[in-house]
Short mmCIF file of C-alpha atoms and ligand atoms in Angstrom, two decimals:
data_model
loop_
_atom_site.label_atom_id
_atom_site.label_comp_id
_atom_site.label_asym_id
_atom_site.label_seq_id
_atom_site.Cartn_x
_atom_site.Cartn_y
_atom_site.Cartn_z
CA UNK A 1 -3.45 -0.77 -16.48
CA UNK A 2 -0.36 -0.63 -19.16
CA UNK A 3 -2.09 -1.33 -22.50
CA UNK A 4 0.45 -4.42 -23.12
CA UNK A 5 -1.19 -5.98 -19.80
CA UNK A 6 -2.30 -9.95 -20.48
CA UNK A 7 -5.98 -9.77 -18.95
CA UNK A 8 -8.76 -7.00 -19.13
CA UNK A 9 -11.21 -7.35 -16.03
CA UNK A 10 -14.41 -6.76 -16.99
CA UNK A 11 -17.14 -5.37 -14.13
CA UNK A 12 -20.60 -6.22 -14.78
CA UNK A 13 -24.17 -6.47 -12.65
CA UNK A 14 -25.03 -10.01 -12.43
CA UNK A 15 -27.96 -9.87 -14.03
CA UNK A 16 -28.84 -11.64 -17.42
CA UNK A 17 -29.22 -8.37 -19.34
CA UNK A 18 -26.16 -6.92 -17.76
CA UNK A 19 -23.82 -10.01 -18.62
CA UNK A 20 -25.43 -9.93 -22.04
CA UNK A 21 -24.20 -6.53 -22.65
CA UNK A 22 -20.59 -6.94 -21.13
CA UNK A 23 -20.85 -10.03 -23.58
CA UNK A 24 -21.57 -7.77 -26.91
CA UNK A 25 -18.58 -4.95 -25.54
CA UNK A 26 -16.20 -8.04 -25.16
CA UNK A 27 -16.70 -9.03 -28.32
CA UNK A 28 -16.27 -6.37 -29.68
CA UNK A 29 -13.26 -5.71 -27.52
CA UNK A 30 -11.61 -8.96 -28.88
CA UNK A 31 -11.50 -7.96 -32.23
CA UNK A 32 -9.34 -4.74 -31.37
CA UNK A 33 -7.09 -6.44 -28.83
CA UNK A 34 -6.93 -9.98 -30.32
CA UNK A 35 -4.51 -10.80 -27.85
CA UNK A 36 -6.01 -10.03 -24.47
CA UNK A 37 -7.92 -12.36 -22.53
CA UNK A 38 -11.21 -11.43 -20.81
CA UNK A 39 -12.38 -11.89 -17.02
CA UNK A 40 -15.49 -10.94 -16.03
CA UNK A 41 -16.20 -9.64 -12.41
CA UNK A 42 -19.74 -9.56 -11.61
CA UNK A 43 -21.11 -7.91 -8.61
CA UNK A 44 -24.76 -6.92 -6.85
CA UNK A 45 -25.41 -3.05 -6.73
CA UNK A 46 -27.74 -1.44 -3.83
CA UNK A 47 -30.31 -1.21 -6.96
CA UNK A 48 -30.52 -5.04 -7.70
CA UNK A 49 -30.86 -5.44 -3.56
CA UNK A 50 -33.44 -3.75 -2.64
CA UNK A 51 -36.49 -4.98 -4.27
CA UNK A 52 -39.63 -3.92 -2.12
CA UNK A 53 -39.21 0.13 -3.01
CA UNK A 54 -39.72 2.08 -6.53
CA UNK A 55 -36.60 2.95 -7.35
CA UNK A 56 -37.13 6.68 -7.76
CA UNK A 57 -37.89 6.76 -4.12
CA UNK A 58 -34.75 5.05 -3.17
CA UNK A 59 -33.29 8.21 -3.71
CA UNK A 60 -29.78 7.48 -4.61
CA UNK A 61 -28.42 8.65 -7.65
CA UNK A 62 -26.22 6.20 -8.31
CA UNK A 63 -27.77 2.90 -7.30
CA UNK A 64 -26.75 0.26 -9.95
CA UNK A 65 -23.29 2.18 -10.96
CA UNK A 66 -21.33 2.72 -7.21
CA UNK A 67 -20.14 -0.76 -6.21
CA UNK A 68 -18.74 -1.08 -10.07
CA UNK A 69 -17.38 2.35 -9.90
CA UNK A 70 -15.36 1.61 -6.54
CA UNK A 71 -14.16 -1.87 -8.09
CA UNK A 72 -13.01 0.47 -11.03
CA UNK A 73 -10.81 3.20 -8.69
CA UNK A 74 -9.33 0.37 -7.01
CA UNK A 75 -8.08 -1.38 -10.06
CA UNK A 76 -9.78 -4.22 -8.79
CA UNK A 77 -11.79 -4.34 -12.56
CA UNK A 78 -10.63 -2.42 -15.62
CA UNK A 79 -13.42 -1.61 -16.97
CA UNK A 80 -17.31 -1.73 -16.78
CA UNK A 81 -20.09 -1.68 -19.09
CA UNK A 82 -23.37 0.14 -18.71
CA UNK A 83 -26.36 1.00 -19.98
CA UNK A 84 -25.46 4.66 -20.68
CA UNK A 85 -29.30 5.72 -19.47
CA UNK A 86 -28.35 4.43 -15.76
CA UNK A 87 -24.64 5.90 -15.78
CA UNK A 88 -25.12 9.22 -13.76
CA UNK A 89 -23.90 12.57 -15.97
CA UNK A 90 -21.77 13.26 -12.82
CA UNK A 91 -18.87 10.48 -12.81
CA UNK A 92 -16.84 9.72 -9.58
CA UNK A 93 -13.23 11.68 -9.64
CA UNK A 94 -10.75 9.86 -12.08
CA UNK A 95 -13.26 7.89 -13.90
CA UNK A 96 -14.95 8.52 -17.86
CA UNK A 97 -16.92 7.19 -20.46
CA UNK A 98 -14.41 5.88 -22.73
CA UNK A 99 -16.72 4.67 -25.43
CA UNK A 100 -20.10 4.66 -25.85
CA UNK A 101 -20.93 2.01 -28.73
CA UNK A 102 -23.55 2.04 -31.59
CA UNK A 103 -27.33 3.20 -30.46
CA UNK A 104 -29.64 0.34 -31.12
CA UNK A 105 -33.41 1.07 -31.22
CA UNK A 106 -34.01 3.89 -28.73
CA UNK A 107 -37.23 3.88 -28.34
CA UNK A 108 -39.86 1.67 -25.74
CA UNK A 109 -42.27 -1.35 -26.53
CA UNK A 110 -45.08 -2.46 -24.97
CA UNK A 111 -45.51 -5.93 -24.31
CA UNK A 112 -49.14 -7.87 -23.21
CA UNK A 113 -50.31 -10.71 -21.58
CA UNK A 114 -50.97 -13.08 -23.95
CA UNK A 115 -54.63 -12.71 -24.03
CA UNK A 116 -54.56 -9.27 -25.21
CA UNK A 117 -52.98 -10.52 -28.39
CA UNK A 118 -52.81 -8.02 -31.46
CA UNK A 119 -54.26 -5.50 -29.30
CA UNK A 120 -52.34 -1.72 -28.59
CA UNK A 121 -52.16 1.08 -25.77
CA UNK A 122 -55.06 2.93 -27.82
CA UNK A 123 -56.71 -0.68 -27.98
CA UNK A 124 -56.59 -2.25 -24.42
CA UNK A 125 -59.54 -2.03 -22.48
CA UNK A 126 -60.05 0.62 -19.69
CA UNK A 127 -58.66 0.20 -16.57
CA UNK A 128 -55.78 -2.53 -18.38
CA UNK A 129 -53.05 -2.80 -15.52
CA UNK A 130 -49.30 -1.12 -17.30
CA UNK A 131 -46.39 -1.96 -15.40
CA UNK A 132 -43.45 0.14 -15.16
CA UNK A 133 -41.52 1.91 -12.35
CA UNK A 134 -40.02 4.87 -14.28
CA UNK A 135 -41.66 8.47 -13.72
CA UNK A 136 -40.50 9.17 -17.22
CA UNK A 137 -43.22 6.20 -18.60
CA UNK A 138 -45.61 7.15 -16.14
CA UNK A 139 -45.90 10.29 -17.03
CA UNK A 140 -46.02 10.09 -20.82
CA UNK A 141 -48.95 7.53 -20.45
CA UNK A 142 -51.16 9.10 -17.93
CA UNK A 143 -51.29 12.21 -20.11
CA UNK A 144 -51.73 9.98 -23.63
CA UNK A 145 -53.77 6.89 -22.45
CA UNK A 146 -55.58 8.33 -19.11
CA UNK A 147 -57.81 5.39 -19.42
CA UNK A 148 -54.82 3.20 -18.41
CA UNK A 149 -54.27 2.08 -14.98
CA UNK A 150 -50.31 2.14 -13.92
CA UNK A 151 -48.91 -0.16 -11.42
CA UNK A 152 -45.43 -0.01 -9.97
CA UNK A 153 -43.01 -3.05 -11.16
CA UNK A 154 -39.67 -4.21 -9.90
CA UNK A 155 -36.78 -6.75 -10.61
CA UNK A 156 -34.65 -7.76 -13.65
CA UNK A 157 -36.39 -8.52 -17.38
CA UNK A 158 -37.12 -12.25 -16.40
CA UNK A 159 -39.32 -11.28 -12.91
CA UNK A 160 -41.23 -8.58 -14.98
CA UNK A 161 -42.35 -11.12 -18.17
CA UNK A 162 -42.87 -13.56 -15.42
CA UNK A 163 -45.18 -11.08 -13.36
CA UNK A 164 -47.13 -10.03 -16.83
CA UNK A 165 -47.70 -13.70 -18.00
CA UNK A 166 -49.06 -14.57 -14.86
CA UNK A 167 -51.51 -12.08 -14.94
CA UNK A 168 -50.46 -9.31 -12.54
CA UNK A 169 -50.02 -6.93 -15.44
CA UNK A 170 -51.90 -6.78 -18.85
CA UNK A 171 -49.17 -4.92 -20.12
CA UNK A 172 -45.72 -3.65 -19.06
CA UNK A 173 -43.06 -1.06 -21.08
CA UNK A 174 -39.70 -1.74 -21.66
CA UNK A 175 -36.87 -0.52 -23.91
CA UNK A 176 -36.72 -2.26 -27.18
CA UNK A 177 -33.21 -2.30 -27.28
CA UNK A 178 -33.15 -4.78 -24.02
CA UNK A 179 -35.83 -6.58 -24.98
CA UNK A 180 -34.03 -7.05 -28.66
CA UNK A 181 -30.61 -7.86 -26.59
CA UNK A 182 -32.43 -10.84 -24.41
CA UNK A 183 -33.70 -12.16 -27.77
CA UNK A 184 -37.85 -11.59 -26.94
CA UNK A 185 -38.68 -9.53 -30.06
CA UNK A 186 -41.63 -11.59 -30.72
CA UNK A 187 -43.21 -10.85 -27.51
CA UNK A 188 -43.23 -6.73 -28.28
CA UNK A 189 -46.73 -6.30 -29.25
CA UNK A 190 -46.00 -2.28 -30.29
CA UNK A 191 -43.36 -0.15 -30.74
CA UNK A 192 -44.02 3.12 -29.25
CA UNK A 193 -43.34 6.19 -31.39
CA UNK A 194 -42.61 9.86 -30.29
CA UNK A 195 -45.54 10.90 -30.48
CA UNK A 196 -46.71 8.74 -27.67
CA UNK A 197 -43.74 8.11 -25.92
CA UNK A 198 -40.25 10.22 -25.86
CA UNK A 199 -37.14 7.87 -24.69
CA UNK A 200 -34.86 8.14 -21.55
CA UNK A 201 -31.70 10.00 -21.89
CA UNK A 202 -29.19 7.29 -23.28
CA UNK A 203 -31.52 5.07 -23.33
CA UNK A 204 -30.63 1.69 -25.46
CA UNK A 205 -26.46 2.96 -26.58
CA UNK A 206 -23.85 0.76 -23.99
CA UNK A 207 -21.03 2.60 -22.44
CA UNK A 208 -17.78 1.81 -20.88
CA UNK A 209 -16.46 3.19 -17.76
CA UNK A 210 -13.09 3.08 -17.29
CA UNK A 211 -10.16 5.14 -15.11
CA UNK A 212 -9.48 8.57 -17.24
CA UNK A 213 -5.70 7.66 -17.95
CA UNK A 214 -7.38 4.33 -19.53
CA UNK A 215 -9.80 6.51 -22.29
CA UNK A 216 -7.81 6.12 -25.33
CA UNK A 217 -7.47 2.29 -24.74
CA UNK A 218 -11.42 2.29 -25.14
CA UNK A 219 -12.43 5.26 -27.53
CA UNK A 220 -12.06 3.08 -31.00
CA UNK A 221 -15.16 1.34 -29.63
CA UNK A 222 -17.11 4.69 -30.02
CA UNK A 223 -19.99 5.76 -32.40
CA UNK A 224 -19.56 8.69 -33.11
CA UNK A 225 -22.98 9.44 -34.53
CA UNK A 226 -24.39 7.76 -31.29
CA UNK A 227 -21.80 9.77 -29.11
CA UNK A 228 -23.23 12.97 -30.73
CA UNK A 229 -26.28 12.70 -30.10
CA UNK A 230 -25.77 11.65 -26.34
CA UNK A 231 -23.66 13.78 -25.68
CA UNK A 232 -26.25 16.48 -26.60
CA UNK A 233 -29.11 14.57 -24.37
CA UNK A 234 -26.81 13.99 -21.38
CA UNK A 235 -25.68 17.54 -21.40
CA UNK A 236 -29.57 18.69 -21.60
CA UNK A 237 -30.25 16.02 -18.50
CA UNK A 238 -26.77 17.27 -16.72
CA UNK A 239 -28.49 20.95 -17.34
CA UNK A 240 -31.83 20.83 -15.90
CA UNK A 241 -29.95 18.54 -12.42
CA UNK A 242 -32.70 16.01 -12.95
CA UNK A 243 -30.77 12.55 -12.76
CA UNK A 244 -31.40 9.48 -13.95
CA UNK A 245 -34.82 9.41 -12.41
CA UNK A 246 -36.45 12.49 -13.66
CA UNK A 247 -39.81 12.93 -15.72
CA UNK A 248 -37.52 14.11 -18.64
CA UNK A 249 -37.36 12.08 -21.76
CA UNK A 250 -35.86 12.89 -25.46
CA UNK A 251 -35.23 12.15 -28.90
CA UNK A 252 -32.53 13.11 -31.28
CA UNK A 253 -31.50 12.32 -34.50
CA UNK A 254 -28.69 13.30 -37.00
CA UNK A 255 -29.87 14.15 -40.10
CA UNK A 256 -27.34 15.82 -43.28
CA UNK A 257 -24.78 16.86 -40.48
CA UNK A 258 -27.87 18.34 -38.52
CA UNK A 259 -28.21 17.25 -34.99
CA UNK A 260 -31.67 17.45 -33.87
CA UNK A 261 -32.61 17.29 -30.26
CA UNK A 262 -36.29 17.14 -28.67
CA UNK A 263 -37.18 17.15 -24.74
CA UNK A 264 -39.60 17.35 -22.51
CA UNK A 265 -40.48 17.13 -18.79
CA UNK A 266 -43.81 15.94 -17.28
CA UNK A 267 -45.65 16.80 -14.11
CA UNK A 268 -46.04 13.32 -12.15
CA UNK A 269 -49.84 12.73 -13.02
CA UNK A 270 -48.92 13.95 -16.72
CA UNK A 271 -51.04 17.54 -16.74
CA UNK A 272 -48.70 19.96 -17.13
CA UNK A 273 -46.18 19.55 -19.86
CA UNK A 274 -43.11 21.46 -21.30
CA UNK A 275 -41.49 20.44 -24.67
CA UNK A 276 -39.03 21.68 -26.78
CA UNK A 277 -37.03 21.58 -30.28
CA UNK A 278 -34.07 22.32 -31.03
CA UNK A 279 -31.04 22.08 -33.83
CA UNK A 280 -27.83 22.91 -34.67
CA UNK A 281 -25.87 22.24 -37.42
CA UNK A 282 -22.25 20.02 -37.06
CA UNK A 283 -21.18 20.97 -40.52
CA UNK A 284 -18.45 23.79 -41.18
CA UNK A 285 -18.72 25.53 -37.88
CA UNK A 286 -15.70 27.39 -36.57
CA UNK A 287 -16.83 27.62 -33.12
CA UNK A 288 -13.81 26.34 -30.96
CA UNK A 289 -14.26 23.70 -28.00
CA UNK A 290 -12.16 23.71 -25.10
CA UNK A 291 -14.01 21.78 -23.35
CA UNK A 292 -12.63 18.08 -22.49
CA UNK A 293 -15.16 16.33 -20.51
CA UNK A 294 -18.63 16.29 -21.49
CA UNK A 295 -20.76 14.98 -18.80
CA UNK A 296 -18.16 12.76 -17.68
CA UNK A 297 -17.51 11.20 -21.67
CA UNK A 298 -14.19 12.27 -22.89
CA UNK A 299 -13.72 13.62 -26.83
CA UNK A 300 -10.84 10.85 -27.19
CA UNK A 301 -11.43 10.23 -30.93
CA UNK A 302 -14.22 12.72 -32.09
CA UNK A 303 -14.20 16.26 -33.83
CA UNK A 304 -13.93 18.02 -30.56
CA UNK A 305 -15.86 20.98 -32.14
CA UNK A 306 -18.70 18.73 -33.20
CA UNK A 307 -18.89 17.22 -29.50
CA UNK A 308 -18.88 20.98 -28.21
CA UNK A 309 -21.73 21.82 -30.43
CA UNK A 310 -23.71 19.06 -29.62
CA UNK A 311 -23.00 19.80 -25.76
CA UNK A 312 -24.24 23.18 -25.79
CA UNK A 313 -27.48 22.14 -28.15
CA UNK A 314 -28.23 20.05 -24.66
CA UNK A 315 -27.32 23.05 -22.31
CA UNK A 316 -29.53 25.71 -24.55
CA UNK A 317 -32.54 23.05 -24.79
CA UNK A 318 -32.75 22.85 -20.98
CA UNK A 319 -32.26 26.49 -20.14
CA UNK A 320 -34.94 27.47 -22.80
CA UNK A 321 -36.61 24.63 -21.35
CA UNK A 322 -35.74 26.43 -17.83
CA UNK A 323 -36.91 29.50 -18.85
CA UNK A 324 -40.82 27.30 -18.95
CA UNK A 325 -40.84 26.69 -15.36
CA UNK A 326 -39.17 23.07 -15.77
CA UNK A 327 -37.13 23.09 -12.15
CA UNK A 328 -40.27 23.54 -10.93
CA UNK A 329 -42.08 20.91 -12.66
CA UNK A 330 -39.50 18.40 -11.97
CA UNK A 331 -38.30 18.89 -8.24
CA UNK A 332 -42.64 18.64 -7.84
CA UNK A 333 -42.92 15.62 -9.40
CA UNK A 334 -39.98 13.88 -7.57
CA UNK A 335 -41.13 14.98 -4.77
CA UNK A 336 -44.94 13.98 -5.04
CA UNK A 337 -42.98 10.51 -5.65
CA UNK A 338 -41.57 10.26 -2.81
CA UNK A 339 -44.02 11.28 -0.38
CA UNK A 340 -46.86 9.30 -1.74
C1 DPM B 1 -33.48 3.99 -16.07
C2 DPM B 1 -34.87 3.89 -16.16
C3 DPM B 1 -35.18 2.52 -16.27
C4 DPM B 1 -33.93 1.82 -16.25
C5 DPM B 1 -35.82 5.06 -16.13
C6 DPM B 1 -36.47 5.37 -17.48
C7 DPM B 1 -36.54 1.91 -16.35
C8 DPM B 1 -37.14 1.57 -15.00
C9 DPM B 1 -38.48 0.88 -15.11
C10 DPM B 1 -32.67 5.22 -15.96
N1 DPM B 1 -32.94 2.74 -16.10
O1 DPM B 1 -36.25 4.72 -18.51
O2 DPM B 1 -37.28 6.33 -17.52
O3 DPM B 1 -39.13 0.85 -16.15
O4 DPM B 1 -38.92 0.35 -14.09
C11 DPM B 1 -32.91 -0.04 -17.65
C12 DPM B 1 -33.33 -0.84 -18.76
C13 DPM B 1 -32.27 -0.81 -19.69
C14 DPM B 1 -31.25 -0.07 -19.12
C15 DPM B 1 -34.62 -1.56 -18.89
C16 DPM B 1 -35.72 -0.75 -19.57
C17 DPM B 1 -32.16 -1.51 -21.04
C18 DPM B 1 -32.18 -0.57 -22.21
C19 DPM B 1 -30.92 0.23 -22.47
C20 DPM B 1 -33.69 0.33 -16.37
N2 DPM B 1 -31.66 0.37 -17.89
O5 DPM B 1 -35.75 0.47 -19.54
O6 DPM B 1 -36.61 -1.44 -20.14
O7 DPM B 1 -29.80 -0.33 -22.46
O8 DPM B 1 -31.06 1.44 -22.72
#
C-alpha cells in the first residue's frame, strides 16, 4: 500500500465489540490521514464459529487472528485491529504490530444477575454460578473465592449478558475495558483489583496489524506508555511459551520512569501458585538495543532502548518465574483442560 493510496481497508471480526473497536482506531486514523477514506472488511474467524467447545480446548493458537492475518498478506485488507490480549506474540512472516493505542482500564469486572444487586464476589452466596471460559479467571477465583461455583461460557458480549439475565449465571467476568467500549458500565457491579484478580497479557490496549513495510504509516497511533508496558508483558508471555490461553495473568504500571511488572501462573484448580515482581528503571540507562521486533511490535517511533529494557524486564520475570517450576505448572494445567 503506497501511503498516497485513496482508501485504507480496514479488517475486522464481525462482531459488535470488534466493529466497535475498528470504529475508535478509524477515528482516530481520520484525524492523521484526513484525506483517506475508510472500508471496512469484516470477516468470521474459526473462534467466532465454533461455539459448542471452551476455547482453550480448541487448541489453536490463533483462532480469532488467522483469517484477518491471511486477508492482510494478500493485500486483500490493509490493516486490522485487535484486541492486543488475543493477537498471538508470534506474528505470521511479514506482518507487525504497528501501533498499539492508549490502555484503557486493564483490569476485569464482575457483573450479576440483577437479583444479586449491590452484592460482591466476597458477598454472593455459596455455590453462586460465575461464568467465564478463560483458565486465567478460573484460576484466580477458585483459589480466592473457593466457595464459588465456575461454569464454562461462550459467544460474543451480547449472548453472555443475555445468558446471565436469564438466569443461567449469577455472575459472569469480563474486561472492563469491553464492557466500558459497548457502553454497559452501569451493569459492572465490582471492579476487581489485583489483589483478587491479575489481568490477561494486553488485556484492554487495541492494536493494529499491518504488513511490516506498512509500520511507520501506523506507529503515530502508538502509546508509548501503553507500548512499554506491553511490550514488557508480551515478552514475559512470549518467554514462558504459554499463549494466549495460559493460566498467566499480570499487571504493570509506569511509575517516575519506573516500569513495574507483576506475574503469575496458576495451577488449573488454583492450589499451587507462582508470583513474581519485578522493576527496572527506563530513565538514563545506556544499555543499547538492537533488537527490532519485540514480540512481533516494531520500535517505529519509541526510545528503542526504553522498548529493549522493558523487553528483557518480561524475559527476566518469566525465567525467574521459570526457575519456580512454572513450565510445569502451566503445560499441567492446559493439559488437565483439555482432557477433562
Ligand atoms: C483472551 C481471553 C479472553 C478473551 C483469555 C483471558 C476471555 C475469554 C473468556 C485471550 N481473549 O482473558 O484470560 O472470558 O471466556 C476478549 C475480550 C476482550 C478481548 C473479552 C473479555 C475485550 C477486552 C480487551 C476475549 N478479548 O475478556 O471480557 O480489549 O482487552
Amino acid at each position: 500500500m503506497s501511503k498516497d493510496g485513496k482508501v485504507f481497508k480496514v479488517g475486522s471480526r464481525k462482531s459488535e465489540l470488534a466493529l466497535i473497536q475498528t470504529n475508535l482506531v478509524i477515528e482516530d486514523l481520520k484525524k492523521i490521514y484526513p484525506e483517506r477514506k475508510f472500508e471496512i472488511v469484516s470477516m468470521h474467524t474459526m473462534g467466532d464459529q465454533i461455539l459448542d467447545r471452551p476455547l482453550p480446548k480448541i487448541g489453536e493458537k490463533s483462532l480469532f487472528t488467522k483469517e484477518l492475518e491471511e486477508a492482510l498478506s494478500s493485500g486483500e485488507v490493509d490493516l486490522v485491529v485487535h484486541s492486543l490480549k488475543d493477537l498471538p506474540t508470534a506474528l505470521p512472516d511479514g506482518l507487525a504490530v504497528g501501533a498499539i493505542l492508549e490502555r484503557e482500564d486493564a483490569r476485569d469486572g464482575l457483573l450479576l444477575n440483577p437479583k444479586h444487586r449491590g452484592l460482591s464476589l466476597k458477598t454472593l452466596p455459596p455455590n453462586s454460578i460465575i461464568g467465564t471460559s478463560s483458565l486465567r479467571r478460573i484460576a484466580q477465583l477458585k483459589r480466592q473465592f473457593p466457595s464459588l461455583v465456575i461454569k464454562d461460557i461462550r459467544g460474543n458480549l451480547q449472548t453472555r449478558l443475555r445468558k446471565l439475565d436469564s438466569g443461567d449465571y449469577d455472575g459472569i467476568i469480563l474486561a472492563v475495558a469491553g464492557i466500558h467500549r459497548m457502553g454497559w458500565e452501569h451493569r459492572i457491579s465490582e471492579i476487581l483489583e489485583e489483589s483478587d484478580m491479575l489481568y490477561a497479557v494486553g488485556q484492554g490496549a487495541l492494536a493494529v496489524e499491518c504488513r511490516t513495510a506498512d509500520c511507520s504509516i501506523f506507529s503515530p497511533l502508538s502509546h508509548i506508555e501503553t507500548l512499554l508496558r506491553t511490550v514488557a508483558e508480551r515478552s514475559l508471555l512470549c518467554t514462558l511459551g504459554g499463549g494466549c490461553s495460559a493460566p498467566v495473568a499480570v499487571t504493570s504500571r509506569l511509575e517516575g520512569g519506573i516500569l513495574h511488572l507483576t506475574a503469575a501462573c496458576w495451577s488449573l484448580d488454583g492450589s499451587i501458585t507462582e508470583q513474581l515482581s519485578s522493576k527496572c528503571s527506563l530513565v538514563n540507562e545506556n544499555k543499547s538495543g538492537t533488537l527490532e521486533m519485540y514480540c512481533g511490535v516494531t520500535n517505529a517511533g519509541v526510545d528503542e532502548q526504553k522498548l529493549s529494557l522493558a523487553h528483557h524486564l518480561g524475559v527476566n520475570l518469566a525465567n525467574d518465574l521459570i526457575d519456580l517450576g512454572a513450565l510445569k505448572i502451566i503445560e499441567e494445567a492446559k493439559t488437565a483442560n483439555t482432557s477433562s
